[in-house]
């Protein structure tokens, strides 16, 4: 991990104030409030560790527009609503345990430079409204254990660099309006147990394999999958797609 390659003890507050390699000099980490106070003074770009006994990180780093990376966040996280919203410089997600997190609404909204989301455990999450909205640089998202998710509306809205979303379990999802609106480059997206209508209307590159997977693994045979008009014309004549629809 990048922060372990840096001797944080060598960087003191005066160097933070210069905003050179801005990293916390606290070897045991800082609390959310301490980091917030630090950010208000010196606008740091990096911090290796944030510790907290709180369960809610809602709005914790909202609009801290200089942060590029946080190494690790410890604690029992139950709410990440708007936690990183407006962190326009954020490039790397912190290492954090998210399996107990219930809410991920607007978590990464307007994180314009975030490129990857990997191994994000959503085992307890029920709502992810606009979770990645306007993450313009996001290329891929690997979310695990989404079976309890109920509201995924606008989850990837306007992620126009997004190409890959891993297999998702939508067995509990009751709302996913505009989930992929503006995702013009989306190619791979496989959804299990789809029980409601979903639109890929803006995804002009959705692969045949992804479409067939969504059809064959749907939880409800009467759902409607809306496609881009060109893809609709193409796949309507494809024998494998037609076979999957039988």
mmCIF file of C-alpha atoms in Angstrom:
data_model
loop_
_atom_site.group_PDB
_atom_site.id
_atom_site.type_symbol
_atom_site.label_atom_id
_atom_site.label_comp_id
_atom_site.label_asym_id
_atom_site.label_seq_id
_atom_site.Cartn_x
_atom_site.Cartn_y
_atom_site.Cartn_z
ATOM 1 C CA UNK A 1 0.000 0.000 0.000
ATOM 2 C CA UNK A 2 1.252 3.415 -0.943
ATOM 3 C CA UNK A 3 1.116 4.946 2.557
ATOM 4 C CA UNK A 4 3.320 2.257 4.046
ATOM 5 C CA UNK A 5 6.112 3.373 1.734
ATOM 6 C CA UNK A 6 6.256 6.754 3.452
ATOM 7 C CA UNK A 7 7.934 7.492 6.771
ATOM 8 C CA UNK A 8 5.135 9.596 8.226
ATOM 9 C CA UNK A 9 7.201 10.506 11.287
ATOM 10 C CA UNK A 10 9.463 12.547 9.010
ATOM 11 C CA UNK A 11 6.691 14.964 8.130
ATOM 12 C CA UNK A 12 5.672 17.551 10.698
ATOM 13 C CA UNK A 13 2.936 20.131 10.766
ATOM 14 C CA UNK A 14 5.153 22.839 9.239
ATOM 15 C CA UNK A 15 5.574 20.626 6.164
ATOM 16 C CA UNK A 16 1.835 20.066 6.049
ATOM 17 C CA UNK A 17 1.384 23.811 6.052
ATOM 18 C CA UNK A 18 3.629 24.006 2.991
ATOM 19 C CA UNK A 19 1.259 21.522 1.341
ATOM 20 C CA UNK A 20 4.110 19.523 -0.120
ATOM 21 C CA UNK A 21 3.674 15.824 0.643
ATOM 22 C CA UNK A 22 0.750 16.460 2.939
ATOM 23 C CA UNK A 23 0.473 13.503 5.266
ATOM 24 C CA UNK A 24 -0.511 13.250 8.906
ATOM 25 C CA UNK A 25 2.318 13.060 11.445
ATOM 26 C CA UNK A 26 0.063 11.086 13.791
ATOM 27 C CA UNK A 27 1.502 7.561 13.705
ATOM 28 C CA UNK A 28 -1.595 6.126 15.418
ATOM 29 C CA UNK A 29 -3.984 7.837 13.039
ATOM 30 C CA UNK A 30 -6.421 10.682 13.511
ATOM 31 C CA UNK A 31 -10.129 10.823 14.261
ATOM 32 C CA UNK A 32 -12.608 12.166 11.728
ATOM 33 C CA UNK A 33 -12.902 15.409 13.694
ATOM 34 C CA UNK A 34 -9.127 15.785 13.969
ATOM 35 C CA UNK A 35 -8.790 15.255 10.261
ATOM 36 C CA UNK A 36 -11.570 17.740 9.586
ATOM 37 C CA UNK A 37 -9.772 20.332 11.717
ATOM 38 C CA UNK A 38 -6.501 19.553 9.951
ATOM 39 C CA UNK A 39 -8.105 19.882 6.542
ATOM 40 C CA UNK A 40 -9.584 23.264 7.412
ATOM 41 C CA UNK A 41 -6.100 24.526 8.288
ATOM 42 C CA UNK A 42 -3.766 23.039 5.708
ATOM 43 C CA UNK A 43 -5.935 21.368 3.041
ATOM 44 C CA UNK A 44 -3.988 18.039 3.078
ATOM 45 C CA UNK A 45 -3.930 15.769 0.055
ATOM 46 C CA UNK A 46 -3.020 12.500 1.787
ATOM 47 C CA UNK A 47 -3.535 10.926 5.181
ATOM 48 C CA UNK A 48 -2.564 7.359 6.090
ATOM 49 C CA UNK A 49 -5.041 6.418 8.814
ATOM 50 C CA UNK A 50 -8.287 7.652 10.293
ATOM 51 C CA UNK A 51 -9.614 6.000 13.439
ATOM 52 C CA UNK A 52 -13.080 6.364 14.894
ATOM 53 C CA UNK A 53 -15.374 4.806 17.460
ATOM 54 C CA UNK A 54 -18.374 6.279 15.664
ATOM 55 C CA UNK A 55 -20.591 4.227 13.390
ATOM 56 C CA UNK A 56 -21.677 7.053 11.119
ATOM 57 C CA UNK A 57 -19.355 8.559 8.549
ATOM 58 C CA UNK A 58 -22.176 10.469 6.877
ATOM 59 C CA UNK A 59 -20.807 13.710 5.394
ATOM 60 C CA UNK A 60 -17.459 12.972 7.078
ATOM 61 C CA UNK A 61 -15.281 14.186 4.198
ATOM 62 C CA UNK A 62 -17.909 15.949 2.123
ATOM 63 C CA UNK A 63 -16.523 18.647 -0.189
ATOM 64 C CA UNK A 64 -12.933 18.220 1.055
ATOM 65 C CA UNK A 65 -11.790 18.961 -2.452
ATOM 66 C CA UNK A 66 -8.033 18.498 -2.012
ATOM 67 C CA UNK A 67 -8.043 14.908 -0.748
ATOM 68 C CA UNK A 68 -6.476 12.502 -3.206
ATOM 69 C CA UNK A 69 -6.196 9.459 -0.946
ATOM 70 C CA UNK A 70 -6.903 8.173 2.544
ATOM 71 C CA UNK A 71 -4.945 5.058 3.391
ATOM 72 C CA UNK A 72 -7.260 3.346 5.857
ATOM 73 C CA UNK A 73 -10.380 4.031 7.881
ATOM 74 C CA UNK A 74 -10.986 1.862 10.932
ATOM 75 C CA UNK A 75 -14.190 1.440 12.865
ATOM 76 C CA UNK A 76 -17.611 -0.174 12.630
ATOM 77 C CA UNK A 77 -19.020 1.759 9.685
ATOM 78 C CA UNK A 78 -22.819 1.734 9.424
ATOM 79 C CA UNK A 79 -23.461 4.856 7.376
ATOM 80 C CA UNK A 80 -21.431 6.217 4.471
ATOM 81 C CA UNK A 81 -24.075 8.592 3.133
ATOM 82 C CA UNK A 82 -22.322 11.467 1.328
ATOM 83 C CA UNK A 83 -19.098 10.459 3.086
ATOM 84 C CA UNK A 84 -16.895 11.404 0.126
ATOM 85 C CA UNK A 85 -19.372 13.483 -1.848
ATOM 86 C CA UNK A 86 -17.650 16.382 -3.554
ATOM 87 C CA UNK A 87 -14.135 15.001 -3.016
ATOM 88 C CA UNK A 88 -13.304 16.006 -6.561
ATOM 89 C CA UNK A 89 -9.591 15.130 -6.284
ATOM 90 C CA UNK A 90 -10.098 11.677 -4.717
ATOM 91 C CA UNK A 91 -8.277 9.023 -6.742
ATOM 92 C CA UNK A 92 -7.943 6.099 -4.337
ATOM 93 C CA UNK A 93 -10.459 4.630 -1.942
ATOM 94 C CA UNK A 94 -9.366 3.921 1.604
ATOM 95 C CA UNK A 95 -9.135 0.420 2.953
ATOM 96 C CA UNK A 96 -12.217 0.040 5.147
ATOM 97 C CA UNK A 97 -14.609 -2.626 6.344
ATOM 98 C CA UNK A 98 -18.022 -1.867 4.858
ATOM 99 C CA UNK A 99 -19.876 -5.135 5.484
ATOM 100 C CA UNK A 100 -21.975 -3.556 8.273
ATOM 101 C CA UNK A 101 -22.763 -0.394 6.347
ATOM 102 C CA UNK A 102 -26.506 0.150 5.881
ATOM 103 C CA UNK A 103 -26.513 3.289 3.742
ATOM 104 C CA UNK A 104 -24.349 4.267 0.779
ATOM 105 C CA UNK A 105 -26.456 7.084 -0.657
ATOM 106 C CA UNK A 106 -24.346 9.727 -2.454
ATOM 107 C CA UNK A 107 -21.193 8.156 -0.998
ATOM 108 C CA UNK A 108 -18.952 8.984 -3.971
ATOM 109 C CA UNK A 109 -21.127 11.504 -5.781
ATOM 110 C CA UNK A 110 -19.069 14.092 -7.687
ATOM 111 C CA UNK A 111 -15.782 12.278 -7.101
ATOM 112 C CA UNK A 112 -14.670 13.283 -10.570
ATOM 113 C CA UNK A 113 -11.233 11.622 -10.456
ATOM 114 C CA UNK A 114 -12.121 8.292 -8.855
ATOM 115 C CA UNK A 115 -11.254 5.542 -11.349
ATOM 116 C CA UNK A 116 -11.774 2.231 -9.570
ATOM 117 C CA UNK A 117 -13.965 0.724 -6.859
ATOM 118 C CA UNK A 118 -12.706 -2.708 -5.797
ATOM 119 C CA UNK A 119 -14.015 -5.292 -3.319
ATOM 120 C CA UNK A 120 -16.623 -2.981 -1.835
ATOM 121 C CA UNK A 121 -18.665 -5.227 0.464
ATOM 122 C CA UNK A 122 -22.352 -4.244 0.570
ATOM 123 C CA UNK A 123 -23.613 -7.171 2.642
ATOM 124 C CA UNK A 124 -25.805 -4.991 4.903
ATOM 125 C CA UNK A 125 -26.510 -2.105 2.550
ATOM 126 C CA UNK A 126 -30.142 -1.410 1.691
ATOM 127 C CA UNK A 127 -29.805 1.891 -0.157
ATOM 128 C CA UNK A 128 -27.256 3.190 -2.665
ATOM 129 C CA UNK A 129 -29.094 6.095 -4.281
ATOM 130 C CA UNK A 130 -26.695 8.134 -6.449
ATOM 131 C CA UNK A 131 -23.787 6.292 -4.853
ATOM 132 C CA UNK A 132 -21.452 6.990 -7.790
ATOM 133 C CA UNK A 133 -23.344 9.752 -9.554
ATOM 134 C CA UNK A 134 -21.101 11.973 -11.688
ATOM 135 C CA UNK A 135 -17.998 9.852 -11.136
ATOM 136 C CA UNK A 136 -16.849 10.805 -14.603
ATOM 137 C CA UNK A 137 -13.521 8.931 -14.502
ATOM 138 C CA UNK A 138 -14.859 5.716 -12.959
ATOM 139 C CA UNK A 139 -13.884 2.795 -15.187
ATOM 140 C CA UNK A 140 -14.915 -0.239 -13.165
ATOM 141 C CA UNK A 141 -16.854 -1.076 -10.025
ATOM 142 C CA UNK A 142 -16.582 -4.356 -8.156
ATOM 143 C CA UNK A 143 -19.280 -4.527 -5.510
ATOM 144 C CA UNK A 144 -19.865 -7.689 -3.498
ATOM 145 C CA UNK A 145 -22.817 -9.114 -1.571
ATOM 146 C CA UNK A 146 -25.537 -6.812 -2.908
ATOM 147 C CA UNK A 147 -28.387 -9.187 -2.065
ATOM 148 C CA UNK A 148 -29.928 -6.883 0.580
ATOM 149 C CA UNK A 149 -29.896 -3.791 -1.601
ATOM 150 C CA UNK A 150 -33.375 -2.326 -2.106
ATOM 151 C CA UNK A 151 -32.883 1.070 -3.733
ATOM 152 C CA UNK A 152 -30.229 1.445 -6.438
ATOM 153 C CA UNK A 153 -31.690 4.465 -8.202
ATOM 154 C CA UNK A 154 -29.109 6.573 -10.092
ATOM 155 C CA UNK A 155 -26.360 4.408 -8.605
ATOM 156 C CA UNK A 156 -24.045 4.990 -11.593
ATOM 157 C CA UNK A 157 -25.762 8.022 -13.085
ATOM 158 C CA UNK A 158 -23.519 9.911 -15.527
ATOM 159 C CA UNK A 159 -20.546 7.588 -15.074
ATOM 160 C CA UNK A 160 -19.699 8.014 -18.731
ATOM 161 C CA UNK A 161 -16.288 6.290 -18.527
ATOM 162 C CA UNK A 162 -17.706 3.201 -16.817
ATOM 163 C CA UNK A 163 -17.064 0.021 -18.783
ATOM 164 C CA UNK A 164 -17.398 -2.784 -16.233
ATOM 165 C CA UNK A 165 -19.661 -3.632 -13.321
ATOM 166 C CA UNK A 166 -19.188 -7.033 -11.763
ATOM 167 C CA UNK A 167 -21.993 -9.537 -11.168
ATOM 168 C CA UNK A 168 -24.655 -7.951 -8.978
ATOM 169 C CA UNK A 169 -27.381 -9.628 -6.967
ATOM 170 C CA UNK A 170 -30.597 -7.622 -7.319
ATOM 171 C CA UNK A 171 -32.895 -10.093 -5.582
ATOM 172 C CA UNK A 172 -34.125 -7.429 -3.123
ATOM 173 C CA UNK A 173 -33.976 -4.357 -5.384
ATOM 174 C CA UNK A 174 -37.331 -2.622 -5.798
ATOM 175 C CA UNK A 175 -36.089 0.595 -7.396
ATOM 176 C CA UNK A 176 -33.278 1.169 -9.895
ATOM 177 C CA UNK A 177 -34.459 4.078 -12.011
ATOM 178 C CA UNK A 178 -31.737 5.783 -14.072
ATOM 179 C CA UNK A 179 -29.150 3.431 -12.589
ATOM 180 C CA UNK A 180 -27.063 3.488 -15.788
ATOM 181 C CA UNK A 181 -28.239 6.729 -17.385
ATOM 182 C CA UNK A 182 -25.328 8.404 -19.146
ATOM 183 C CA UNK A 183 -23.150 5.261 -18.996
ATOM 184 C CA UNK A 184 -22.455 5.288 -22.717
ATOM 185 C CA UNK A 185 -19.339 3.082 -22.543
ATOM 186 C CA UNK A 186 -20.757 0.352 -20.307
ATOM 187 C CA UNK A 187 -19.878 -2.993 -21.855
ATOM 188 C CA UNK A 188 -19.972 -5.603 -19.110
ATOM 189 C CA UNK A 189 -22.811 -5.691 -16.592
ATOM 190 C CA UNK A 190 -24.222 -8.966 -15.309
ATOM 191 C CA UNK A 191 -27.153 -8.902 -12.914
ATOM 192 C CA UNK A 192 -28.579 -11.832 -10.987
ATOM 193 C CA UNK A 193 -32.179 -12.117 -9.780
ATOM 194 C CA UNK A 194 -33.477 -9.052 -11.580
ATOM 195 C CA UNK A 195 -37.120 -8.639 -10.527
ATOM 196 C CA UNK A 196 -37.935 -5.175 -11.882
ATOM 197 C CA UNK A 197 -37.603 -3.279 -15.149
ATOM 198 C CA UNK A 198 -34.193 -1.837 -15.911
ATOM 199 C CA UNK A 199 -32.875 0.491 -18.596
ATOM 200 C CA UNK A 200 -29.642 0.270 -20.550
ATOM 201 C CA UNK A 201 -30.924 2.865 -22.978
ATOM 202 C CA UNK A 202 -27.740 4.954 -22.889
ATOM 203 C CA UNK A 203 -25.333 2.021 -22.940
ATOM 204 C CA UNK A 204 -24.490 1.737 -26.622
ATOM 205 C CA UNK A 205 -21.817 -0.933 -26.086
ATOM 206 C CA UNK A 206 -23.566 -3.403 -23.786
ATOM 207 C CA UNK A 207 -22.245 -6.845 -24.698
ATOM 208 C CA UNK A 208 -24.484 -9.641 -25.900
ATOM 209 C CA UNK A 209 -23.063 -11.824 -23.143
ATOM 210 C CA UNK A 210 -24.197 -9.333 -20.493
ATOM 211 C CA UNK A 211 -27.689 -9.067 -21.940
ATOM 212 C CA UNK A 212 -28.107 -12.836 -22.165
ATOM 213 C CA UNK A 213 -26.807 -13.216 -18.610
ATOM 214 C CA UNK A 214 -29.360 -10.698 -17.276
ATOM 215 C CA UNK A 215 -32.154 -12.492 -19.142
ATOM 216 C CA UNK A 216 -31.193 -16.011 -18.116
ATOM 217 C CA UNK A 217 -30.576 -15.074 -14.476
ATOM 218 C CA UNK A 218 -33.630 -12.864 -14.031
ATOM 219 C CA UNK A 219 -35.858 -13.543 -11.057
ATOM 220 C CA UNK A 220 -38.976 -12.460 -12.929
ATOM 221 C CA UNK A 221 -39.775 -13.448 -16.492
ATOM 222 C CA UNK A 222 -42.091 -10.481 -17.077
ATOM 223 C CA UNK A 223 -39.538 -7.697 -16.592
ATOM 224 C CA UNK A 224 -38.604 -5.233 -19.323
ATOM 225 C CA UNK A 225 -34.978 -4.525 -20.232
ATOM 226 C CA UNK A 226 -34.720 -1.336 -22.268
ATOM 227 C CA UNK A 227 -31.846 -1.110 -24.754
ATOM 228 C CA UNK A 228 -30.247 1.502 -26.952
ATOM 229 C CA UNK A 229 -32.157 1.611 -30.249
ATOM 230 C CA UNK A 230 -29.197 0.400 -32.326
ATOM 231 C CA UNK A 231 -28.518 -2.499 -29.961
ATOM 232 C CA UNK A 232 -32.209 -3.342 -29.858
ATOM 233 C CA UNK A 233 -32.257 -3.662 -33.616
ATOM 234 C CA UNK A 234 -29.077 -5.741 -33.582
ATOM 235 C CA UNK A 235 -30.000 -8.104 -30.753
ATOM 236 C CA UNK A 236 -33.577 -8.533 -31.941
ATOM 237 C CA UNK A 237 -32.137 -10.464 -34.874
ATOM 238 C CA UNK A 238 -29.627 -12.441 -32.822
ATOM 239 C CA UNK A 239 -30.524 -16.110 -32.452
ATOM 240 C CA UNK A 240 -28.769 -16.518 -29.082
ATOM 241 C CA UNK A 241 -30.627 -13.582 -27.572
ATOM 242 C CA UNK A 242 -33.907 -14.858 -28.942
ATOM 243 C CA UNK A 243 -33.190 -18.300 -27.501
ATOM 244 C CA UNK A 244 -32.529 -16.784 -24.067
ATOM 245 C CA UNK A 245 -35.874 -15.027 -24.247
ATOM 246 C CA UNK A 246 -37.786 -18.264 -24.787
#
